C-alpha positions as a printed Julia matrix, in Angstrom:
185×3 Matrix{Float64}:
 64.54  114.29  46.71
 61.68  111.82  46.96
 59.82  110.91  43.48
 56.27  109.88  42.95
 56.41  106.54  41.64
 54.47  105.33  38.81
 51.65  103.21  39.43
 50.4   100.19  37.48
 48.72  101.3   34.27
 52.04  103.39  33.5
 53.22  102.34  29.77
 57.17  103.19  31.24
 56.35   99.92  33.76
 55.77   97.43  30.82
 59.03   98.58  28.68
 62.0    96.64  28.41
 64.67   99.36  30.22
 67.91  100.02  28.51
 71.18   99.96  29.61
 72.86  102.89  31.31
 77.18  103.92  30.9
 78.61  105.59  33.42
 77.96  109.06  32.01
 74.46  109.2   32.59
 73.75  112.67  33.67
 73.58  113.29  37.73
 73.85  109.25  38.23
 74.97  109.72  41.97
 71.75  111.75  42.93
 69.44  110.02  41.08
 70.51  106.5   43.14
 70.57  108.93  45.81
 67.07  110.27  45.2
 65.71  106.57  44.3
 66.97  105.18  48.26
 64.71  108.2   49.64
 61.93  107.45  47.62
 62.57  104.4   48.76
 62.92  104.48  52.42
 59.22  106.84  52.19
 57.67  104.38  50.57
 58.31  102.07  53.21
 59.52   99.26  50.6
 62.92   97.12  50.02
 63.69   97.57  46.53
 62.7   100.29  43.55
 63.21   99.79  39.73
 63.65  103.14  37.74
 60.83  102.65  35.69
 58.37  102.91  38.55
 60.11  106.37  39.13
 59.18  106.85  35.23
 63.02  106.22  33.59
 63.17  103.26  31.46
 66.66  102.28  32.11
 68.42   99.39  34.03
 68.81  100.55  37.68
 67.4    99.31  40.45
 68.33   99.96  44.18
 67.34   98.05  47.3
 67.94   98.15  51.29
 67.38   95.14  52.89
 68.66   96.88  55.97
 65.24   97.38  57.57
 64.9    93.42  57.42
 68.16   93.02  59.84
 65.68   92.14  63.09
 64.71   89.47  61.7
 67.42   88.26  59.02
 70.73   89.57  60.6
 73.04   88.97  57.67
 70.82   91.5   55.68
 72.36   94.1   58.42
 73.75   97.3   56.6
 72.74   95.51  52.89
 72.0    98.76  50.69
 73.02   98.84  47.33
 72.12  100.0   43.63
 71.94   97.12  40.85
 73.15   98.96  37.54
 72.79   97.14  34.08
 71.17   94.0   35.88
 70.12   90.96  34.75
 69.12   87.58  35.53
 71.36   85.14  33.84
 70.14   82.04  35.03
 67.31   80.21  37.65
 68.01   77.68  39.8
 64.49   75.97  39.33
 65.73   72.99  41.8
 63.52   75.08  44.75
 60.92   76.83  44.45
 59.18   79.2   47.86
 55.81   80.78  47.81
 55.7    83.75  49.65
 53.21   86.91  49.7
 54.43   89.87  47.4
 53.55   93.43  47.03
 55.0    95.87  45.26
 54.9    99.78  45.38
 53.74  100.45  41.78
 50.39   98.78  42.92
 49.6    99.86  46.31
 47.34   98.16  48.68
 47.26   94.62  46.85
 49.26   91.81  47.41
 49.49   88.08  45.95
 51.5    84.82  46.64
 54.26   84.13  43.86
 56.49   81.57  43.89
 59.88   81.98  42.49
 63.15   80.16  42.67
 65.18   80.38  45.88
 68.6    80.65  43.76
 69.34   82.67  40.86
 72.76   83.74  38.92
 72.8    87.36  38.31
 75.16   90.29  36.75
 75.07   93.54  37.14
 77.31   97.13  38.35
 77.57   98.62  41.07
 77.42  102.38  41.65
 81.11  102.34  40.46
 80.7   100.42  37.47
 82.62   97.86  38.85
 81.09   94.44  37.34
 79.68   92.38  39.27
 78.38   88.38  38.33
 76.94   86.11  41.32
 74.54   83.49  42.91
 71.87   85.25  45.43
 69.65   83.25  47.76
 67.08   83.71  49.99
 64.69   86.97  50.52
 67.93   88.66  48.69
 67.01   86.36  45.29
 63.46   86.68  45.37
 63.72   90.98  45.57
 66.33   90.98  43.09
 63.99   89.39  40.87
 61.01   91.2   41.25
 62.88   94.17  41.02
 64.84   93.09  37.9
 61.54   91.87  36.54
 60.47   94.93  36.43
 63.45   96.77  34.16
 62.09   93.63  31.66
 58.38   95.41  31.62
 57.27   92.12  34.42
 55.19   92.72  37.3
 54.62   90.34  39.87
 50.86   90.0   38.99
 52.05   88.38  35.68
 53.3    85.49  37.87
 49.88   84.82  39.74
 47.0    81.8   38.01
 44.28   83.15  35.88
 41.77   82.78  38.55
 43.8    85.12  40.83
 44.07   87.65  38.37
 40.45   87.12  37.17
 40.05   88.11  40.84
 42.01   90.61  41.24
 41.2    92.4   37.71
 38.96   95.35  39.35
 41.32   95.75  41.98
 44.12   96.96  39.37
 41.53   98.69  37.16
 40.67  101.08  40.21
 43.99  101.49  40.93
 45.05  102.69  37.13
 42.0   105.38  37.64
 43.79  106.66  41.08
 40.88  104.94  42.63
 43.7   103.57  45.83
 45.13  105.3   48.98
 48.31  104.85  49.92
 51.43  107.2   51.98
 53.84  107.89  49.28
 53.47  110.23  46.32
 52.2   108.12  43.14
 51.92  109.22  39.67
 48.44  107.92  38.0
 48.26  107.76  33.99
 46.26  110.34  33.09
């Protein structure tokens, strides 16, 4: 089933997300439901909380990427419990980010190429690695976002100075975009 996903102004997208056990109630559909959603959308990685559930689980598909990175070929999977342990600070990349929870606006954030993370995987198997690459940077804007971050946190005051209006209109619904959204009301 596809969701509407949250857009910013949502409180459920600045909350910390808690932790899920493996008896959360229809788990398998909901990850399911969330790679739908997320294939609509047209995007590479969704956090619950922009589907409006505050807890730690994020999927992404890197999959549609594969023409132009090849060892991202067949890479779909759901990040359960995740976090970020640790950032390799020793390189930094700029790159241009959107993100689905605030549609039509994009900045340049720079992150850390490297970064140690942990999570589960859809069979609560444990999981606790270095990613790199495009792979690092979605994982952490995705996993940003089960802390209550959005990427426009990471921009210079004079960008979001600029960009201020832009994110007012789109918390009044005042955007267009080809997925289903959910405005606060």
């Amino acid at each position: 089933m596809i969701l509407p996903i949250y857009v910013y102004g949502q409180p459920v997208l600045r909350k910390e997300a808690e932790g899920i056990t493996p008896d959360y109630p229809d788990l398998k559909t909901l990850i399911e439901d969330m790679f739908q959603t997320l294939e609509n959308s047209h995007g590479v990685g969704l956090a619950a909380p922009q589907i409006g559930l505050s807890i730690r689980l994020v999927v992404i598909d890197l999959d549609i990427m594969k023409d132009d990175f090849p060892e991202y070929s067949g890479f779909r999977h759901a990040f359960i419990n995740a976090h970020i342990l640790e950032y390799d600070t020793t390189q930094t990349e700029t790159l241009e980010e959107g993100c689905l929870s605030i549609p039509g606006l994009s900045e340049n954030v720079t992150r850390p190429t490297r970064v140690h993370v942990t999570y589960m995987d859809e069979n609560f198997q444990e999981h606790d690695e270095w990613a790199e690459g495009y792979k690092a940077r979605v994982m952490q804007h995705e996993f940003d976002h089960l802390e209550g971050v959005m990427y426009t946190d990471k921009v210079g005051a004079l960008r979001k100075n600029l960009i201020g209006g832009k994110l007012k209109n789109i918390m009044k619904g005042k955007f267009r975009c080809s997925y289903r959204t959910r405005v606060r009301r």
